[in-house]
mmCIF file of C-alpha atoms in Angstrom:
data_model
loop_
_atom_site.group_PDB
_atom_site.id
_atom_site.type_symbol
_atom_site.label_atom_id
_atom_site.label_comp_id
_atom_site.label_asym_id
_atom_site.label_seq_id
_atom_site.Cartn_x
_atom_site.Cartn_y
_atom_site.Cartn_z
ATOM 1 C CA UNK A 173 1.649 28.581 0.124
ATOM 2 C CA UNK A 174 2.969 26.294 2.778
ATOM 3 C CA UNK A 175 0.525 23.724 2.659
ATOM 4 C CA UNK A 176 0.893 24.094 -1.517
ATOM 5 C CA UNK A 177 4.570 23.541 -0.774
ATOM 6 C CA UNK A 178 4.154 20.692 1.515
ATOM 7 C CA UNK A 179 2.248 18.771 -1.360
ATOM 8 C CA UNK A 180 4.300 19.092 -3.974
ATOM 9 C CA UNK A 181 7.800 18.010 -1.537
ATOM 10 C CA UNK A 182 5.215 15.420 -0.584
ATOM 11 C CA UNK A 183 4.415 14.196 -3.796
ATOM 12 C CA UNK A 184 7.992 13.998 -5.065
ATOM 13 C CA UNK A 185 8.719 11.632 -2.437
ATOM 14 C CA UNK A 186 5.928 9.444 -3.283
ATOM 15 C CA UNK A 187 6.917 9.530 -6.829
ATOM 16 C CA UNK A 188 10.659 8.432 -5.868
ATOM 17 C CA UNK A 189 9.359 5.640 -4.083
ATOM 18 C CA UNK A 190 7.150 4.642 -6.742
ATOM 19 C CA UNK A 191 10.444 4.467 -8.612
ATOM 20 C CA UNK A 192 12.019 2.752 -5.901
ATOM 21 C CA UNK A 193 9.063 -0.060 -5.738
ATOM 22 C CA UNK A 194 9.798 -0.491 -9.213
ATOM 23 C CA UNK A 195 13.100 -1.556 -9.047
ATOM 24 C CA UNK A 196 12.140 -3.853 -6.272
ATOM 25 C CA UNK A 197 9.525 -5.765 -8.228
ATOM 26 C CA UNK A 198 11.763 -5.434 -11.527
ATOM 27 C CA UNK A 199 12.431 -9.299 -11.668
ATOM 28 C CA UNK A 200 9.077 -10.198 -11.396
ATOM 29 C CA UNK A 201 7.899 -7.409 -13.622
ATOM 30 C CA UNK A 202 10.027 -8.674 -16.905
ATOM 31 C CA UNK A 203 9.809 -12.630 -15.559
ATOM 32 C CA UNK A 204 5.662 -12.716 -15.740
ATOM 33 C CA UNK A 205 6.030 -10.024 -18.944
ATOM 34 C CA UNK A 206 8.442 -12.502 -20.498
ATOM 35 C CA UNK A 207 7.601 -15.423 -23.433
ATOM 36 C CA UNK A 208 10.165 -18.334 -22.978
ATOM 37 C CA UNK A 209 11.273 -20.415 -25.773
ATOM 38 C CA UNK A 210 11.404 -23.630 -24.311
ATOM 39 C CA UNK A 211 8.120 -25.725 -24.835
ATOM 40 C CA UNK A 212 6.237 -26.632 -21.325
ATOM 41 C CA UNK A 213 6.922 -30.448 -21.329
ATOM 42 C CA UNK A 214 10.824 -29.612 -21.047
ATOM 43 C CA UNK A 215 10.385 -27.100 -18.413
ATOM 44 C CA UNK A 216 8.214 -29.538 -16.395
ATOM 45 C CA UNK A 217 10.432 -32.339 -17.156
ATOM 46 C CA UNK A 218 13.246 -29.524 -15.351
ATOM 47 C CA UNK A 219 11.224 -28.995 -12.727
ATOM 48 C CA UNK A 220 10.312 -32.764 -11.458
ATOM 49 C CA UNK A 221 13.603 -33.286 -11.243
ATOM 50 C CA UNK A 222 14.755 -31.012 -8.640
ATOM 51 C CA UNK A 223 12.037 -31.983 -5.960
ATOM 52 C CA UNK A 224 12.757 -30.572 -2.464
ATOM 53 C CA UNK A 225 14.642 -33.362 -0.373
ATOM 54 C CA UNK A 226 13.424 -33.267 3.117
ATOM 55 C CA UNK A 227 16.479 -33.988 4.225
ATOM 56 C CA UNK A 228 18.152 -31.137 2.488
ATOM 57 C CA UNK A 229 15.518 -28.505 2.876
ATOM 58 C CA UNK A 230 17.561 -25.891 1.567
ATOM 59 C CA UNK A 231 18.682 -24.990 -2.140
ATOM 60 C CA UNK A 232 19.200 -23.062 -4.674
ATOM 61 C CA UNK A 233 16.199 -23.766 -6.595
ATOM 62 C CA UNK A 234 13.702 -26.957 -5.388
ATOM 63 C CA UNK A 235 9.884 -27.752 -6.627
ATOM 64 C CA UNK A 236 7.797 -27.771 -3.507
ATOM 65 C CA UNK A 237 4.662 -29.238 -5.153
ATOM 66 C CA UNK A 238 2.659 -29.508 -8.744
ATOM 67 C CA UNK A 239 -0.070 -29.019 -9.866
ATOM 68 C CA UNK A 240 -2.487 -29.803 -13.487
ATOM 69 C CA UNK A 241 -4.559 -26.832 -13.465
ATOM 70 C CA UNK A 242 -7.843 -27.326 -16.064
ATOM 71 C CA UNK A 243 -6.356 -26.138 -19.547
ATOM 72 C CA UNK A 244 -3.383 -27.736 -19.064
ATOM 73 C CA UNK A 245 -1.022 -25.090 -17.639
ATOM 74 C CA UNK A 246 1.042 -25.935 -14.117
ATOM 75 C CA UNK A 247 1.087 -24.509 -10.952
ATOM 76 C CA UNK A 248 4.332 -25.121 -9.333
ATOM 77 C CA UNK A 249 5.618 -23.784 -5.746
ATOM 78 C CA UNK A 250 9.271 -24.040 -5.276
ATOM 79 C CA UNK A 251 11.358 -22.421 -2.789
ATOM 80 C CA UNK A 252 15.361 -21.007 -2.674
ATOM 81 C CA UNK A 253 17.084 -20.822 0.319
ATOM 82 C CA UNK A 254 14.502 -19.504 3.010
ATOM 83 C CA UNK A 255 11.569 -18.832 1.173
ATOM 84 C CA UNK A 256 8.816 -20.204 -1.470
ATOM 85 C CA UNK A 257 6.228 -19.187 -4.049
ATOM 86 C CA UNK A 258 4.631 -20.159 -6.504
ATOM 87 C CA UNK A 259 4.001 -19.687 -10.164
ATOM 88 C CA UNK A 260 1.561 -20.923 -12.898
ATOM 89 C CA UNK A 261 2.989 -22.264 -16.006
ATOM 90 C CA UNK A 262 1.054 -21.951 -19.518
ATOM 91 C CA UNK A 263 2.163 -23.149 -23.036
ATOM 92 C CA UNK A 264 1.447 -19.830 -25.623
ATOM 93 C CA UNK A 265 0.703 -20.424 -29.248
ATOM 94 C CA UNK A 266 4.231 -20.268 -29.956
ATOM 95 C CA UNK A 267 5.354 -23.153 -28.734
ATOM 96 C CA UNK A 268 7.039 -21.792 -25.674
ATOM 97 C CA UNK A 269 6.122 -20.752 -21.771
ATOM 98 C CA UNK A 270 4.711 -17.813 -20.331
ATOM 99 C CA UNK A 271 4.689 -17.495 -15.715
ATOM 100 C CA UNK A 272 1.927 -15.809 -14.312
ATOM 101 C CA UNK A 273 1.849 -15.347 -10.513
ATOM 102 C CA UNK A 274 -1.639 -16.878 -8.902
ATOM 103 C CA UNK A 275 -4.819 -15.507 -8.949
ATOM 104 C CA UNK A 276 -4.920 -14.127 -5.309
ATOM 105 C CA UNK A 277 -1.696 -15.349 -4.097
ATOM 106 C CA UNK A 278 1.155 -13.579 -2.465
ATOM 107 C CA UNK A 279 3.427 -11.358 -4.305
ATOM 108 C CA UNK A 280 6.275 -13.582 -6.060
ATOM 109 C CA UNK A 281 9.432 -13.849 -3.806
ATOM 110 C CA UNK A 282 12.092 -12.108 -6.061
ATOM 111 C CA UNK A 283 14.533 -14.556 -4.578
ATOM 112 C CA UNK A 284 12.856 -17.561 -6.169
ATOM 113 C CA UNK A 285 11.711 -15.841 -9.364
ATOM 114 C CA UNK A 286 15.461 -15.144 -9.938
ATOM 115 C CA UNK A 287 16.382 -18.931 -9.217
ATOM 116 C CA UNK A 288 13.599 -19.964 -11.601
ATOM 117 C CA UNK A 289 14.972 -17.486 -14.410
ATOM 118 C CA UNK A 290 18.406 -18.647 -14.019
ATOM 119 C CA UNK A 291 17.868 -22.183 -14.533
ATOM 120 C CA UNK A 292 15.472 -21.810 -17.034
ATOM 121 C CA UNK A 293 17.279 -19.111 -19.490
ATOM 122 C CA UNK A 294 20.196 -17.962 -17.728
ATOM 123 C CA UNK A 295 21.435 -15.724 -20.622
ATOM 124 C CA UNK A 296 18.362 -13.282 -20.498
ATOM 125 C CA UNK A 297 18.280 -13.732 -15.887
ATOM 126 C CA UNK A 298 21.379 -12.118 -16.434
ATOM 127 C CA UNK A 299 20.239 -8.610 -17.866
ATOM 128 C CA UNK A 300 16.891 -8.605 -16.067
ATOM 129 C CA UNK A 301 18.048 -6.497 -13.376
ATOM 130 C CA UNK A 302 19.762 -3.312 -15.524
ATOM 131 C CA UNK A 303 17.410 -0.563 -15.768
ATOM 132 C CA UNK A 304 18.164 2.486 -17.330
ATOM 133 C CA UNK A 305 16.612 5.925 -15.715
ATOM 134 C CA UNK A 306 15.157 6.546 -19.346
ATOM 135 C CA UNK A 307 13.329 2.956 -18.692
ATOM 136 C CA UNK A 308 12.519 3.455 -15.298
ATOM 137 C CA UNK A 309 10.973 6.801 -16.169
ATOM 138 C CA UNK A 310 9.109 5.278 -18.402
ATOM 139 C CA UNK A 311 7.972 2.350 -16.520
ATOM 140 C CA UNK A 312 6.578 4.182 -13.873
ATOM 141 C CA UNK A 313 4.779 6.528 -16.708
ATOM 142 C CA UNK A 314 2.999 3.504 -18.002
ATOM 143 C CA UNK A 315 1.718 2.446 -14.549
ATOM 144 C CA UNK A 316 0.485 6.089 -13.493
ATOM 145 C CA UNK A 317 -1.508 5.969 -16.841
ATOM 146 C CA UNK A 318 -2.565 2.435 -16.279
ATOM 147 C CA UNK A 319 -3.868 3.090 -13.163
ATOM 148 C CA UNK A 320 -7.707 2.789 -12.590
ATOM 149 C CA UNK A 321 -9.351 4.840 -10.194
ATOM 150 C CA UNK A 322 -11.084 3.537 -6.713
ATOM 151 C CA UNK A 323 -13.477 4.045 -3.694
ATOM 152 C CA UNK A 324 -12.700 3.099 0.094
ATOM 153 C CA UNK A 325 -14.131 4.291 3.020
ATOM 154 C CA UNK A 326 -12.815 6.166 6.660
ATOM 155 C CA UNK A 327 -13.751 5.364 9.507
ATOM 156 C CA UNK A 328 -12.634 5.621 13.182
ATOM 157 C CA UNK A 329 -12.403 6.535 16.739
ATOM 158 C CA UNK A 330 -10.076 9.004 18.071
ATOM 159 C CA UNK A 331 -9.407 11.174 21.420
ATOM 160 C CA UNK A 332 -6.996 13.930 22.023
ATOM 161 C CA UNK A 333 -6.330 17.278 23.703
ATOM 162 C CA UNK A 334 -6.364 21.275 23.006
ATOM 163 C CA UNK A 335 -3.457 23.255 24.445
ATOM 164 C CA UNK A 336 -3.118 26.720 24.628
ATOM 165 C CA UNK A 337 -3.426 29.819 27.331
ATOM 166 C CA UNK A 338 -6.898 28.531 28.250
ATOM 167 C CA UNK A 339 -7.669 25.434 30.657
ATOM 168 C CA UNK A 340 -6.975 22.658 28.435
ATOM 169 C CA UNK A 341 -9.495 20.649 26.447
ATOM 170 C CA UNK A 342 -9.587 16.828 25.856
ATOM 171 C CA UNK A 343 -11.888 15.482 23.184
ATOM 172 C CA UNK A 344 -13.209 11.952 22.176
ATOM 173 C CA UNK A 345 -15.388 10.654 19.483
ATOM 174 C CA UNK A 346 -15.517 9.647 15.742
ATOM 175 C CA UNK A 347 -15.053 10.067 12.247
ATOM 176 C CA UNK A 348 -16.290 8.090 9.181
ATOM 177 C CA UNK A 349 -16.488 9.459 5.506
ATOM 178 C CA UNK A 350 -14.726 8.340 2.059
ATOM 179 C CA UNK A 351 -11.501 8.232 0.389
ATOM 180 C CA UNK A 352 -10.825 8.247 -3.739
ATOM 181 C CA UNK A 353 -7.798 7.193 -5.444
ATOM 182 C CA UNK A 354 -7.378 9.344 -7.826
ATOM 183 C CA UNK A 355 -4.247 8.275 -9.162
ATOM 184 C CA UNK A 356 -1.567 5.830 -7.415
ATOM 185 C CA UNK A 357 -0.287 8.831 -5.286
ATOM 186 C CA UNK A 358 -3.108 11.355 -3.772
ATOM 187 C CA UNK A 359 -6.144 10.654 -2.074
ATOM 188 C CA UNK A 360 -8.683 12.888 -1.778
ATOM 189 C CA UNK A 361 -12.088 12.408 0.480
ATOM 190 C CA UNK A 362 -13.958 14.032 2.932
ATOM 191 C CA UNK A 363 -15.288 13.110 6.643
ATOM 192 C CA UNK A 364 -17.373 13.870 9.342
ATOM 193 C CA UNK A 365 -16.539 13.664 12.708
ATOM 194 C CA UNK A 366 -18.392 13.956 16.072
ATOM 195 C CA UNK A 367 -16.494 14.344 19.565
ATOM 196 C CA UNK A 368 -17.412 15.105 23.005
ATOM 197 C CA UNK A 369 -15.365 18.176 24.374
ATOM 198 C CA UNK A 370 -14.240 18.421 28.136
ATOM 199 C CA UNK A 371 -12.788 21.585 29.253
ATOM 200 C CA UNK A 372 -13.262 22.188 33.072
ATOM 201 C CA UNK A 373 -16.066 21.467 34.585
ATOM 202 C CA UNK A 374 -18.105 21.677 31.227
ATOM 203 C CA UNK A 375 -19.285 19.167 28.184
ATOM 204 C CA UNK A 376 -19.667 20.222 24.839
ATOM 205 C CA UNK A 377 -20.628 18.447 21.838
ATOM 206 C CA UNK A 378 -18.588 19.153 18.538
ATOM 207 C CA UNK A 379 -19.559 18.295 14.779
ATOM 208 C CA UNK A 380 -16.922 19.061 11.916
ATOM 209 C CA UNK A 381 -16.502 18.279 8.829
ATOM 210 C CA UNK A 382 -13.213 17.778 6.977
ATOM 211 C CA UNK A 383 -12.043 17.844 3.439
ATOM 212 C CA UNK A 384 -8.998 15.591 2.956
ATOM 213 C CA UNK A 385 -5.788 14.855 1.051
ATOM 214 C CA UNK A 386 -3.862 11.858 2.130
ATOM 215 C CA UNK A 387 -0.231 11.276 -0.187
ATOM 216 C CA UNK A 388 -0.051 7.452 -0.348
ATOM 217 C CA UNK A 389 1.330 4.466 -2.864
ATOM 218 C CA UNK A 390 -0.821 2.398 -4.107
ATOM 219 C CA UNK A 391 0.018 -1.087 -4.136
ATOM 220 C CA UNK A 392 -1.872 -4.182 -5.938
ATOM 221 C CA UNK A 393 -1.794 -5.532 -2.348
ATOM 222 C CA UNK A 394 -4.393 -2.365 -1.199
ATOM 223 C CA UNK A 395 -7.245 -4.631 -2.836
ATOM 224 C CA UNK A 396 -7.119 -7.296 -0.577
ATOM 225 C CA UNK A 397 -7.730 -4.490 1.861
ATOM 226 C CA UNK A 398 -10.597 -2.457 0.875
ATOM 227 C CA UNK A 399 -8.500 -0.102 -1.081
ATOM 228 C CA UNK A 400 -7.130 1.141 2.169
ATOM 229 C CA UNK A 401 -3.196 2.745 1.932
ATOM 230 C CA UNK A 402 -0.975 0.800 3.863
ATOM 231 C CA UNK A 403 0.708 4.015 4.552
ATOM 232 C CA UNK A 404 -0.699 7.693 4.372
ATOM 233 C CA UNK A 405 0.472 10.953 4.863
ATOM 234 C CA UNK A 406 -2.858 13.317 5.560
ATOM 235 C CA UNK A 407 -3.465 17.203 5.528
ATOM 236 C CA UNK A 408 -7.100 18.048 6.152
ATOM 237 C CA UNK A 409 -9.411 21.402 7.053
ATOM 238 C CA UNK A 410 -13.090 22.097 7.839
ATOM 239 C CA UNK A 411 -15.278 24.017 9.997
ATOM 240 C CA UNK A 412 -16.068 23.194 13.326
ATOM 241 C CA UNK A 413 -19.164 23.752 15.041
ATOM 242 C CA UNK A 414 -19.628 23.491 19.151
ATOM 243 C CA UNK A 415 -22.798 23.372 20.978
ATOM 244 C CA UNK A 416 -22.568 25.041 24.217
ATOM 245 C CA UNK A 417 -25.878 27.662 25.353
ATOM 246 C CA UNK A 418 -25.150 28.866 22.002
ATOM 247 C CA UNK A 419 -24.279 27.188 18.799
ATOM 248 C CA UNK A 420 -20.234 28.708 17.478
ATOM 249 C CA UNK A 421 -18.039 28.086 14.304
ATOM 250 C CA UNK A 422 -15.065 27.698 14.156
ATOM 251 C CA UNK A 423 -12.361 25.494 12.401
ATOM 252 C CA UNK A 424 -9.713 22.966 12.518
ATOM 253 C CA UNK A 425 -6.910 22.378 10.337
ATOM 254 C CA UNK A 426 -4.504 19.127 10.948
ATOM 255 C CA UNK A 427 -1.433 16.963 9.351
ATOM 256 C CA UNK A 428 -1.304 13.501 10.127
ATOM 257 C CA UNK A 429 0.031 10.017 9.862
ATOM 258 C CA UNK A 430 -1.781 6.915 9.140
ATOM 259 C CA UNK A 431 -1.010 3.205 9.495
ATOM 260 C CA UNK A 432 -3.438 0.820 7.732
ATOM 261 C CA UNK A 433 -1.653 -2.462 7.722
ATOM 262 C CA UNK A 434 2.397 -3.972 8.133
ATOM 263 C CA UNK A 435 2.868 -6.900 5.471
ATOM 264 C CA UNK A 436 -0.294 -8.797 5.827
ATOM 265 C CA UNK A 437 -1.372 -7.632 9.451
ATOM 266 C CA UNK A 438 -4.081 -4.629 10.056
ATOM 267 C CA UNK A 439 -2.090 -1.873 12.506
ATOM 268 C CA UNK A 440 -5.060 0.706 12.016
ATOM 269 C CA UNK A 441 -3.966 3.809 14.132
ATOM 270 C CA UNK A 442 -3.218 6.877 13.190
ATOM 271 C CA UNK A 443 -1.788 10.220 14.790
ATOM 272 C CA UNK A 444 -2.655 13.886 14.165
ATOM 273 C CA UNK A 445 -1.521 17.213 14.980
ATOM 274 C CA UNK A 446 -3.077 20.230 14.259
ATOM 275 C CA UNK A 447 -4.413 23.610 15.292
ATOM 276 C CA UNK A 448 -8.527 24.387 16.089
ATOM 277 C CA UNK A 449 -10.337 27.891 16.597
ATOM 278 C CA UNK A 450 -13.406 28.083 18.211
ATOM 279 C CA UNK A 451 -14.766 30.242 20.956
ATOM 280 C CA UNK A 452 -18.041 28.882 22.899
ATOM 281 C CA UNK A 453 -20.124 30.825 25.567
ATOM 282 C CA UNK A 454 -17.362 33.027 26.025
ATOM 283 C CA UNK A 455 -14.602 30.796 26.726
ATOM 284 C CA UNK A 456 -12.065 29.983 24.136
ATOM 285 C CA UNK A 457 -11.024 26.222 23.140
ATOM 286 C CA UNK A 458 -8.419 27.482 21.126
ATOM 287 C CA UNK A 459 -4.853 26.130 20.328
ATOM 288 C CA UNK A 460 -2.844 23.057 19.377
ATOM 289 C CA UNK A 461 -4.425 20.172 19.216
ATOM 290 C CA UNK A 462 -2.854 16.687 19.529
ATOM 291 C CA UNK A 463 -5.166 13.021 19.061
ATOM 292 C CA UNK A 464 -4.664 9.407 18.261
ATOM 293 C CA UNK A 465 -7.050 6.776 17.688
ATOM 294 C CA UNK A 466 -7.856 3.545 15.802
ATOM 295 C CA UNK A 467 -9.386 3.150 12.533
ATOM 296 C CA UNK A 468 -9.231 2.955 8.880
#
């Protein structure tokens, strides 16, 4: 029941963040969603004429650079204030404009995508950031159904230690197995992990194997990463075998925290803390368990 509980608090705070990602993006959202009426020769016409001045690298809105993609559409990078991005232009059969962000690029700068909307319809820039809770609701509703499920992998190397009334027990080894995105919030997979087990003056070797649920959001930015969660919160459980003069079972359950990447830089470590029960040859490796280690 308290594991049961943990997942659903869990999974309400993923959901408000979803909500609150939402309203970050909610610029670029309706800006890239949004047909202009103003035919592309006028808005490139715009454009050219506020060129960044070297001398006066900072504005409110200034083109960078453009481009003549094949087709005909425009790839333009312009900047506001401190920081730049850039869009691609392309005329739609009625006459007007439609933005897309790049294929592959970095997410849009809302800063600039609200420069670009001002001076190009100011009237509509000005109720693009009012969202009801009825359409925010419903906004995140459309991109929980939209969402299409994935495959990434686990794997890592970890070491920690067993506490309890018994001489403590460090361990070291590995783990590798799968993860599945099931939807943008839970993450189910499995592993198996291997570790060396010191306790005293004895070695044992350790094989378990864990079922998983990690609580994550799913960004479009997790492709460029293998699917990996930038953030994850992890409960996991499985049976533990030990091979001492005798083969023993026992089992491990842990919660942990993982850290896959910060902006566009891998931080792969995680931390876990948990409780194991196993008793080998006698002699009891039993208690709270603490590790960290480095992996994906």
């Amino acid at each position: 029941m308290v594991a049961l509980a943990a997942v659903v608090l869990a999974t309400s705070g993923c959901v408000t963040t979803h909500e609150a990602a939402i309203k970050q993006r909610l610029t670029q959202t309706r800006f890239f969603g949004r047909e202009f009426h103003k035919p592309l020769a006028d808005v490139d016409t715009f454009l050219m004429q506020r060129r960044q001045d070297p001398a006066r690298p900072w504005c409110e809105l200034c083109m960078v650079s453009a481009l003549t993609n094949p087709g005909g559409s425009r790839t333009y990078c312009l900047s506001s204030h401190d920081e730049e991005s850039c869009v691609v232009a392309r005329s739609t059969s009625g006459g007007g404009v439609r933005f897309e962000p790049p294929q592959g690029g970095p997410p849009a700068s809302a800063q600039v995508i609200r420069a670009l909307w001002n001076a190009v319809e100011r009237e509509s820039a000005a109720a693009a950031e009012h969202l009801t809770e009825d359409e925010l609701a419903a906004m995140a509703r459309e991109e929980e159904e939209r969402f299409t499920s994935r495959w990434s992998f686990i794997a890592g190397a970890k070491t920690g230690a067993v506490v309890s009334y018994d001489p403590p027990t460090f361990t070291f080894g590995g783990q590798l197995g799968f993860r599945y995105w099931g939807s943008l919030f839970v993450v189910p997979g499995a592993t198996v992990e291997v570790e060396s087990m010191l306790q005293g003056s004895r070695s044992l070797a350790t094989v378990g194997a864990q079922g998983r649920i990690e609580l994550a959001l799913w960004s479009d930015d997790n492709e460029r990463y293998f699917n990996l969660p930038r953030l994850s919160f992890l409960m996991s459980g499985g049976p533990l075998v030990a091979f001492g003069q005798k083969a023993a079972l026992g089992g491990r359950a842990v919660l942990g925290l993982h850290l896959g990447h910060l902006g566009r830089f891998l931080t792969p470590f995680f931390f876990e803390l948990g409780f194991q029960a196993i008793e080998v040859d006698e002699q009891s490796a039993t208690g709270l368990r603490v590790a960290v280690g480095i992996g994906f």
